[in-house]
Amino acid sequence: MQVRELLKTILVLLRSNVEQWTRLLQAALPDHRIIADLAAAGDAAVPYAVVGKPAPGVLAAIPGLEVLFSVNAGIEGLLESGEVPPGLPIVRMVDEGLAEGMLEWVLATTLAWHRNLFDYRAAQRAGEWRPLAEILARDRRVTVLGAGHLGARVAATLAGIGFQTRVWSRTPKTIAGVQSHHGAPGLEPAVARAEILINLLPLTPATENLIDRTLLSRLAPQAVLINGGRGRHVVDAAVLGALDDGQLRAAVLDVFREEPLPATHPFWTHSGVYLTPHVAALTQATTAVAAIAENLRGFEAGAPLRHVVDLARGY
Ligand SMILES: NC(=O)c1ccc[n+]([C@@H]2O[C@H](COP(=O)([O-])OP(=O)(O)OC[C@H]3O[C@@H](n4cnc5c(N)ncnc54)[C@H](OP(=O)(O)O)[C@@H]3O)[C@@H](O)[C@H]2O)c1
């Protein structure tokens, strides 16, 4: 019992897969005590919590909380909830599984549009043999908004396939085969005449509603918008208007202002909208636990915590 009390406690505050997360964390961090219920802590401090969307009041009740590990890459929900005690470091999820998942989703959607698969499906349904002009990736302009853990990986892979690839980020990037633009002045040259626009930005006051009518009007006519970031990056009415007047050929949307997408939202029925239910990149417990464990072990050995959210930047 004495030994147990020396173990540092990690509280798993998740709504699903709690048993799996608890088991994997315990296996990865055998010298820690993993609990899924605060009551199990007894009188002991609980320095670490692993959270998704904690219920009101829960975080404030955790004694001795030092670090919050988010299971999500986007942490705007945590920040906006007002539930995070002031000064508490939040570690966002930076995990290989997440990056691989997003890469797969973006590649699937980008290549499907690049090679006209949905048009051929429609032609097949109509019983029509209808060859379209097919261009190579090297002749297709693609822009990725956000060049972080997810965006940089996506951009590098698209460039590797041959796409003419640009990225836009806050600070300049060096990614093989990719043209980097940054900051507010870099947005226009980053998106000008893009035929496929992929959004992988975090949601902050600076990026909210960024994809509006003006930005969409800078793309090539009949461009494709692929949004894997957050719903609030996009002005819904601007997307619908751009689809209706031909500025956009299609909008592939994984994320929405309100989720689940309300039944009456026009995105459900618009022929130019292709939606997936926020599944582009799901946090995989196996790889995510490994990422948390590695970060925590380094921290306890005296290294700085990695991937701590910068509250001033908002991501
Ligand atoms: N749909 C899904 O299933 C799903 C899953 C996971 C994540 N996501 C979304 O993807 C987002 C990105 O994740 P990540 O791990 O790649 O984040 P990240 O590593 O923090 O990268 C964010 C990128 O956005 C850039 N950026 C931020 N604010 C900017 C601004 N005002 N102007 C220009 N560029 C700006 C950053 O620039 P710097 O590099 O210069 O800092 C960075 O390149 C998450 O925040 C989340 O919203 C969605």
Short mmCIF file of C-alpha atoms and ligand atoms in Angstrom, two decimals:
data_model
loop_
_atom_site.label_atom_id
_atom_site.label_comp_id
_atom_site.label_asym_id
_atom_site.label_seq_id
_atom_site.Cartn_x
_atom_site.Cartn_y
_atom_site.Cartn_z
CA MET A 1 0.00 0.00 0.00
CA GLN A 2 2.88 2.32 0.86
CA VAL A 3 4.42 1.73 -2.58
CA ARG A 4 1.07 2.44 -4.24
CA GLU A 5 0.87 5.83 -2.62
CA LEU A 6 4.21 6.80 -4.17
CA LEU A 7 2.87 6.12 -7.65
CA LYS A 8 1.78 9.17 -9.58
CA THR A 9 -1.86 8.99 -10.56
CA ILE A 10 -3.34 9.51 -14.01
CA LEU A 11 -7.09 10.02 -14.22
CA VAL A 12 -8.75 8.91 -17.48
CA LEU A 13 -11.73 11.20 -18.07
CA LEU A 14 -13.20 9.89 -21.29
CA ARG A 15 -16.75 9.04 -22.34
CA SER A 16 -15.87 6.05 -24.48
CA ASN A 17 -13.21 3.33 -24.64
CA VAL A 18 -12.31 4.05 -21.01
CA GLU A 19 -11.40 0.45 -20.30
CA GLN A 20 -9.09 0.28 -23.35
CA TRP A 21 -7.37 3.60 -22.53
CA THR A 22 -6.91 2.61 -18.89
CA ARG A 23 -5.46 -0.75 -19.82
CA LEU A 24 -3.10 0.65 -22.46
CA LEU A 25 -1.92 3.48 -20.22
CA GLN A 26 -1.27 1.06 -17.38
CA ALA A 27 0.76 -1.18 -19.71
CA ALA A 28 2.73 1.79 -21.09
CA LEU A 29 3.28 3.39 -17.67
CA PRO A 30 3.50 0.53 -15.16
CA ASP A 31 5.03 2.85 -12.56
CA HIS A 32 1.92 5.04 -12.54
CA ARG A 33 -1.50 4.43 -11.09
CA ILE A 34 -4.22 4.73 -13.73
CA ILE A 35 -7.75 5.40 -12.50
CA ALA A 36 -11.00 6.09 -14.33
CA ASP A 37 -12.87 7.51 -11.36
CA LEU A 38 -11.68 10.36 -9.15
CA ALA A 39 -13.05 8.60 -6.07
CA ALA A 40 -10.41 5.89 -6.60
CA ALA A 41 -7.66 8.46 -5.89
CA GLY A 42 -8.60 8.57 -2.21
CA ASP A 43 -6.48 11.24 -0.52
CA ALA A 44 -3.75 11.11 -3.16
CA ALA A 45 -3.04 13.98 -5.53
CA VAL A 46 -3.88 13.41 -9.19
CA PRO A 47 -1.21 15.25 -11.18
CA TYR A 48 -2.32 14.11 -14.64
CA ALA A 49 -5.65 13.80 -16.43
CA VAL A 50 -6.40 12.49 -19.92
CA VAL A 51 -9.45 14.29 -21.25
CA GLY A 52 -11.80 14.69 -24.19
CA LYS A 53 -14.71 16.93 -23.27
CA PRO A 54 -14.82 16.97 -19.47
CA ALA A 55 -18.18 17.54 -17.77
CA PRO A 56 -18.68 20.87 -15.97
CA GLY A 57 -16.83 21.19 -12.67
CA VAL A 58 -14.88 17.95 -13.01
CA LEU A 59 -11.43 19.44 -13.70
CA ALA A 60 -11.67 21.99 -10.90
CA ALA A 61 -12.35 19.14 -8.44
CA ILE A 62 -9.14 17.22 -9.22
CA PRO A 63 -6.63 17.70 -6.37
CA GLY A 64 -3.07 18.57 -7.36
CA LEU A 65 -3.71 18.54 -11.12
CA GLU A 66 -0.53 19.58 -12.97
CA VAL A 67 -1.00 18.62 -16.63
CA LEU A 68 -3.99 18.01 -18.86
CA PHE A 69 -3.50 15.63 -21.79
CA SER A 70 -6.10 16.19 -24.51
CA VAL A 71 -7.04 13.21 -26.66
CA ASN A 72 -7.89 15.68 -29.43
CA ALA A 73 -5.54 17.65 -31.69
CA GLY A 74 -7.97 20.57 -31.79
CA ILE A 75 -8.41 22.01 -28.32
CA GLU A 76 -10.71 24.97 -29.02
CA GLY A 77 -13.57 23.11 -27.29
CA LEU A 78 -11.55 22.76 -24.08
CA LEU A 79 -10.51 26.42 -24.17
CA GLU A 80 -14.02 27.67 -24.90
CA SER A 81 -15.58 25.47 -22.20
CA GLY A 82 -13.99 27.63 -19.50
CA GLU A 83 -13.43 24.41 -17.54
CA VAL A 84 -9.62 24.44 -17.62
CA PRO A 85 -8.19 25.91 -14.41
CA PRO A 86 -6.04 29.01 -15.15
CA GLY A 87 -2.35 28.25 -15.69
CA LEU A 88 -2.84 24.51 -16.18
CA PRO A 89 -0.76 23.31 -19.18
CA ILE A 90 -2.77 21.56 -21.89
CA VAL A 91 -0.92 19.04 -24.04
CA ARG A 92 -2.69 18.58 -27.38
CA MET A 93 -2.73 15.26 -29.19
CA VAL A 94 0.17 14.89 -31.60
CA ASP A 95 0.13 11.30 -32.64
CA GLU A 96 1.20 9.27 -35.63
CA GLY A 97 -2.16 7.49 -35.90
CA LEU A 98 -3.96 10.82 -36.21
CA ALA A 99 -1.58 12.04 -38.90
CA GLU A 100 -1.88 8.78 -40.84
CA GLY A 101 -5.68 8.87 -40.60
CA MET A 102 -5.86 12.44 -41.89
CA LEU A 103 -3.44 11.66 -44.68
CA GLU A 104 -5.62 8.74 -45.80
CA TRP A 105 -8.81 10.84 -45.75
CA VAL A 106 -7.26 13.73 -47.65
CA LEU A 107 -5.65 11.43 -50.23
CA ALA A 108 -8.90 9.51 -50.72
CA THR A 109 -10.92 12.66 -51.32
CA THR A 110 -8.28 14.54 -53.30
CA LEU A 111 -7.57 11.67 -55.69
CA ALA A 112 -11.28 10.88 -56.09
CA TRP A 113 -11.85 14.44 -57.35
CA HIS A 114 -8.61 14.68 -59.25
CA ARG A 115 -9.59 11.57 -61.24
CA ASN A 116 -13.31 12.48 -61.61
CA LEU A 117 -14.56 9.34 -59.83
CA PHE A 118 -17.87 10.88 -58.71
CA ASP A 119 -18.62 12.11 -62.25
CA TYR A 120 -17.95 8.65 -63.67
CA ARG A 121 -20.26 7.15 -61.06
CA ALA A 122 -23.01 9.58 -62.15
CA ALA A 123 -22.34 8.75 -65.80
CA GLN A 124 -22.52 5.03 -65.02
CA ARG A 125 -25.88 5.50 -63.29
CA ALA A 126 -27.13 7.31 -66.40
CA GLY A 127 -25.77 4.48 -68.60
CA GLU A 128 -23.45 6.93 -70.37
CA TRP A 129 -19.91 6.29 -71.61
CA ARG A 130 -18.55 9.78 -70.89
CA PRO A 131 -14.74 10.17 -70.89
CA LEU A 132 -13.58 13.40 -69.29
CA ALA A 133 -10.35 15.29 -69.73
CA GLU A 134 -7.85 13.62 -67.38
CA ILE A 135 -4.87 15.66 -66.28
CA LEU A 136 -1.88 14.51 -64.29
CA ALA A 137 -1.21 15.57 -60.71
CA ARG A 138 1.75 17.60 -61.96
CA ASP A 139 -0.76 19.85 -63.75
CA ARG A 140 -3.10 20.27 -60.74
CA ARG A 141 -2.74 23.11 -58.23
CA VAL A 142 -3.44 22.13 -54.63
CA THR A 143 -3.25 24.36 -51.54
CA VAL A 144 -3.15 23.16 -47.94
CA LEU A 145 -4.15 25.67 -45.27
CA GLY A 146 -2.16 24.77 -42.14
CA ALA A 147 1.25 23.12 -42.30
CA GLY A 148 1.53 21.63 -38.84
CA HIS A 149 1.58 18.01 -37.72
CA LEU A 150 -1.23 17.11 -40.13
CA GLY A 151 -0.91 19.71 -42.89
CA ALA A 152 2.83 19.31 -43.45
CA ARG A 153 2.46 15.55 -43.79
CA VAL A 154 -0.40 15.92 -46.24
CA ALA A 155 1.41 18.57 -48.29
CA ALA A 156 4.63 16.54 -48.48
CA THR A 157 2.71 13.48 -49.68
CA LEU A 158 0.68 15.41 -52.27
CA ALA A 159 3.90 16.96 -53.58
CA GLY A 160 5.43 13.48 -53.67
CA ILE A 161 2.58 12.32 -55.92
CA GLY A 162 3.38 15.26 -58.15
CA PHE A 163 0.68 17.84 -57.34
CA GLN A 164 1.70 21.50 -57.57
CA THR A 165 1.47 22.02 -53.83
CA ARG A 166 1.35 25.20 -51.78
CA VAL A 167 0.92 25.55 -48.01
CA TRP A 168 -0.17 28.47 -45.89
CA SER A 169 0.87 28.76 -42.26
CA ARG A 170 1.68 31.40 -39.65
CA THR A 171 5.43 30.94 -40.00
CA PRO A 172 7.45 29.92 -43.10
CA LYS A 173 8.02 26.20 -43.78
CA THR A 174 10.53 24.14 -45.67
CA ILE A 175 8.82 21.06 -47.10
CA ALA A 176 10.36 19.24 -50.07
CA GLY A 177 8.59 20.14 -53.29
CA VAL A 178 6.11 22.50 -51.59
CA GLN A 179 5.78 26.27 -51.98
CA SER A 180 5.39 27.92 -48.58
CA HIS A 181 3.37 31.09 -47.92
CA HIS A 182 2.78 32.52 -44.50
CA GLY A 183 1.01 35.19 -42.52
CA ALA A 184 -1.88 37.39 -43.60
CA PRO A 185 -0.08 38.74 -46.70
CA GLY A 186 0.71 35.18 -47.78
CA LEU A 187 -2.90 34.00 -47.90
CA GLU A 188 -3.81 35.42 -51.29
CA PRO A 189 -0.75 34.03 -53.15
CA ALA A 190 -1.24 30.72 -51.33
CA VAL A 191 -4.78 30.16 -52.59
CA ALA A 192 -4.75 32.03 -55.93
CA ARG A 193 -6.19 29.78 -58.69
CA ALA A 194 -5.99 26.66 -56.50
CA GLU A 195 -8.06 23.84 -57.97
CA ILE A 196 -8.21 21.90 -54.71
CA LEU A 197 -8.19 23.71 -51.34
CA ILE A 198 -7.58 21.54 -48.27
CA ASN A 199 -8.15 23.04 -44.83
CA LEU A 200 -6.16 21.66 -41.89
CA LEU A 201 -5.96 24.74 -39.69
CA PRO A 202 -6.71 24.83 -35.98
CA LEU A 203 -9.73 26.87 -34.92
CA THR A 204 -8.65 30.16 -33.35
CA PRO A 205 -10.03 33.70 -33.44
CA ALA A 206 -7.61 34.34 -36.34
CA THR A 207 -8.82 31.39 -38.45
CA GLU A 208 -12.56 31.36 -37.70
CA ASN A 209 -14.67 32.13 -40.82
CA LEU A 210 -11.49 32.34 -42.91
CA ILE A 211 -13.03 30.40 -45.80
CA ASP A 212 -15.51 33.01 -46.90
CA ARG A 213 -16.81 34.32 -50.20
CA THR A 214 -13.71 36.42 -50.84
CA LEU A 215 -11.29 33.54 -50.29
CA LEU A 216 -13.38 31.15 -52.39
CA SER A 217 -13.49 33.73 -55.22
CA ARG A 218 -9.69 33.59 -55.45
CA LEU A 219 -9.70 29.84 -56.29
CA ALA A 220 -9.87 28.48 -59.82
CA PRO A 221 -13.42 28.22 -61.17
CA GLN A 222 -14.93 24.80 -60.36
CA ALA A 223 -12.48 24.26 -57.50
CA VAL A 224 -12.95 21.58 -54.84
CA LEU A 225 -12.97 22.51 -51.15
CA ILE A 226 -11.89 19.78 -48.71
CA ASN A 227 -12.42 20.70 -45.06
CA GLY A 228 -10.81 18.46 -42.44
CA GLY A 229 -10.17 21.28 -39.95
CA ARG A 230 -13.21 22.63 -38.15
CA GLY A 231 -16.70 23.63 -39.27
CA ARG A 232 -16.28 27.17 -38.03
CA HIS A 233 -13.43 27.81 -40.47
CA VAL A 234 -16.02 27.86 -43.20
CA VAL A 235 -18.85 30.34 -43.81
CA ASP A 236 -21.60 27.87 -44.72
CA ALA A 237 -23.60 30.34 -46.84
CA ALA A 238 -20.46 31.23 -48.82
CA VAL A 239 -19.84 27.56 -49.63
CA LEU A 240 -23.43 27.02 -50.74
CA GLY A 241 -23.34 30.20 -52.85
CA ALA A 242 -20.04 29.19 -54.45
CA LEU A 243 -21.44 25.74 -55.27
CA ASP A 244 -24.51 27.29 -56.83
CA ASP A 245 -22.64 29.75 -59.04
CA GLY A 246 -19.93 27.27 -60.14
CA GLN A 247 -17.02 28.79 -58.25
CA LEU A 248 -16.93 25.45 -56.44
CA ARG A 249 -17.48 22.09 -58.09
CA ALA A 250 -17.73 20.27 -54.79
CA ALA A 251 -17.30 20.73 -51.06
CA VAL A 252 -16.02 17.69 -49.18
CA LEU A 253 -16.78 18.36 -45.52
CA ASP A 254 -15.86 16.29 -42.47
CA VAL A 255 -16.52 18.95 -39.83
CA PHE A 256 -19.43 21.27 -39.16
CA ARG A 257 -20.44 24.27 -37.04
CA GLU A 258 -22.85 22.04 -35.19
CA GLU A 259 -22.25 18.28 -34.87
CA PRO A 260 -24.08 16.11 -35.59
CA LEU A 261 -25.07 18.28 -38.57
CA PRO A 262 -28.69 19.37 -37.90
CA ALA A 263 -31.24 17.48 -40.00
CA THR A 264 -32.49 20.68 -41.66
CA HIS A 265 -29.05 21.94 -42.75
CA PRO A 266 -28.83 22.39 -46.55
CA PHE A 267 -25.46 20.57 -46.62
CA TRP A 268 -27.38 17.29 -46.20
CA THR A 269 -29.16 17.61 -49.53
CA HIS A 270 -27.01 19.88 -51.72
CA SER A 271 -25.75 17.85 -54.68
CA GLY A 272 -22.32 19.49 -54.48
CA VAL A 273 -21.69 18.57 -50.84
CA TYR A 274 -19.99 15.29 -49.92
CA LEU A 275 -19.92 14.81 -46.18
CA THR A 276 -18.31 12.45 -43.72
CA PRO A 277 -19.32 12.52 -40.03
CA HIS A 278 -16.13 13.89 -38.41
CA VAL A 279 -14.15 10.73 -39.00
CA ALA A 280 -11.26 12.04 -41.09
CA ALA A 281 -8.74 11.35 -38.35
CA LEU A 282 -9.85 9.56 -35.22
CA THR A 283 -7.54 9.36 -32.25
CA GLN A 284 -6.25 5.78 -32.13
CA ALA A 285 -5.84 4.70 -28.51
CA THR A 286 -2.77 2.55 -29.21
CA THR A 287 -0.66 5.23 -30.88
CA ALA A 288 -2.10 8.04 -28.74
CA VAL A 289 -1.22 6.27 -25.49
CA ALA A 290 2.32 5.71 -26.75
CA ALA A 291 2.59 9.44 -27.51
CA ILE A 292 1.31 10.44 -24.06
CA ALA A 293 3.55 7.94 -22.28
CA GLU A 294 6.65 9.10 -24.13
CA ASN A 295 5.91 12.75 -23.39
CA LEU A 296 5.19 12.03 -19.73
CA ARG A 297 8.30 9.93 -19.21
CA GLY A 298 10.44 12.71 -20.70
CA PHE A 299 8.72 15.31 -18.54
CA GLU A 300 9.26 13.32 -15.37
CA ALA A 301 12.91 12.89 -16.35
CA GLY A 302 13.26 16.67 -16.49
CA ALA A 303 12.61 17.49 -20.16
CA PRO A 304 10.08 20.17 -21.10
CA LEU A 305 6.58 18.91 -21.89
CA ARG A 306 6.04 18.70 -25.63
CA HIS A 307 3.05 19.97 -27.63
CA VAL A 308 1.80 22.31 -24.93
CA VAL A 309 -0.94 24.61 -26.23
CA ASP A 310 0.17 28.22 -26.53
CA LEU A 311 -2.82 30.07 -25.11
CA ALA A 312 -1.83 33.37 -26.74
CA ARG A 313 -1.86 31.73 -30.22
CA GLY A 314 -4.87 29.58 -29.39
CA TYR A 315 -3.37 26.29 -30.63
N1 LIG B 1 -11.50 16.18 -38.88
C1 LIG B 1 -10.78 15.48 -38.02
O1 LIG B 1 -11.04 14.29 -37.78
C2 LIG B 1 -9.63 16.14 -37.33
C3 LIG B 1 -8.72 15.35 -36.60
C4 LIG B 1 -7.61 15.95 -36.03
C5 LIG B 1 -7.42 17.32 -36.17
N2 LIG B 1 -8.32 18.06 -36.86
C6 LIG B 1 -8.11 19.52 -37.02
O2 LIG B 1 -6.85 19.73 -37.63
C7 LIG B 1 -6.25 20.85 -36.97
C8 LIG B 1 -4.76 20.88 -37.21
O3 LIG B 1 -4.10 19.87 -36.48
P1 LIG B 1 -2.51 19.82 -36.39
O4 LIG B 1 -2.17 18.74 -35.44
O5 LIG B 1 -1.91 19.80 -37.75
O6 LIG B 1 -2.21 21.27 -35.76
P2 LIG B 1 -0.80 22.02 -35.65
O7 LIG B 1 0.33 21.05 -35.71
O8 LIG B 1 -0.91 22.95 -34.50
O9 LIG B 1 -0.72 22.87 -37.00
C9 LIG B 1 -1.51 24.00 -37.20
C10 LIG B 1 -1.03 24.69 -38.46
O10 LIG B 1 -1.88 25.82 -38.72
C11 LIG B 1 -1.09 26.99 -38.85
N3 LIG B 1 -1.81 28.16 -38.35
C12 LIG B 1 -2.40 28.35 -37.15
N4 LIG B 1 -2.93 29.58 -37.07
C13 LIG B 1 -2.67 30.19 -38.24
C14 LIG B 1 -2.95 31.48 -38.75
N5 LIG B 1 -3.60 32.40 -38.04
N6 LIG B 1 -2.52 31.76 -40.00
C15 LIG B 1 -1.83 30.86 -40.74
N7 LIG B 1 -1.54 29.60 -40.30
C16 LIG B 1 -1.96 29.28 -39.06
C17 LIG B 1 0.14 26.72 -38.01
O11 LIG B 1 1.21 27.59 -38.42
P3 LIG B 1 2.67 27.47 -37.73
O12 LIG B 1 3.20 26.12 -38.15
O13 LIG B 1 3.42 28.57 -38.35
O14 LIG B 1 2.47 27.58 -36.25
C18 LIG B 1 0.40 25.25 -38.30
O15 LIG B 1 1.11 25.10 -39.51
C19 LIG B 1 -6.67 20.66 -35.51
O16 LIG B 1 -6.56 21.86 -34.79
C20 LIG B 1 -8.11 20.21 -35.66
O17 LIG B 1 -8.96 21.34 -35.72
C21 LIG B 1 -9.42 17.50 -37.44
#
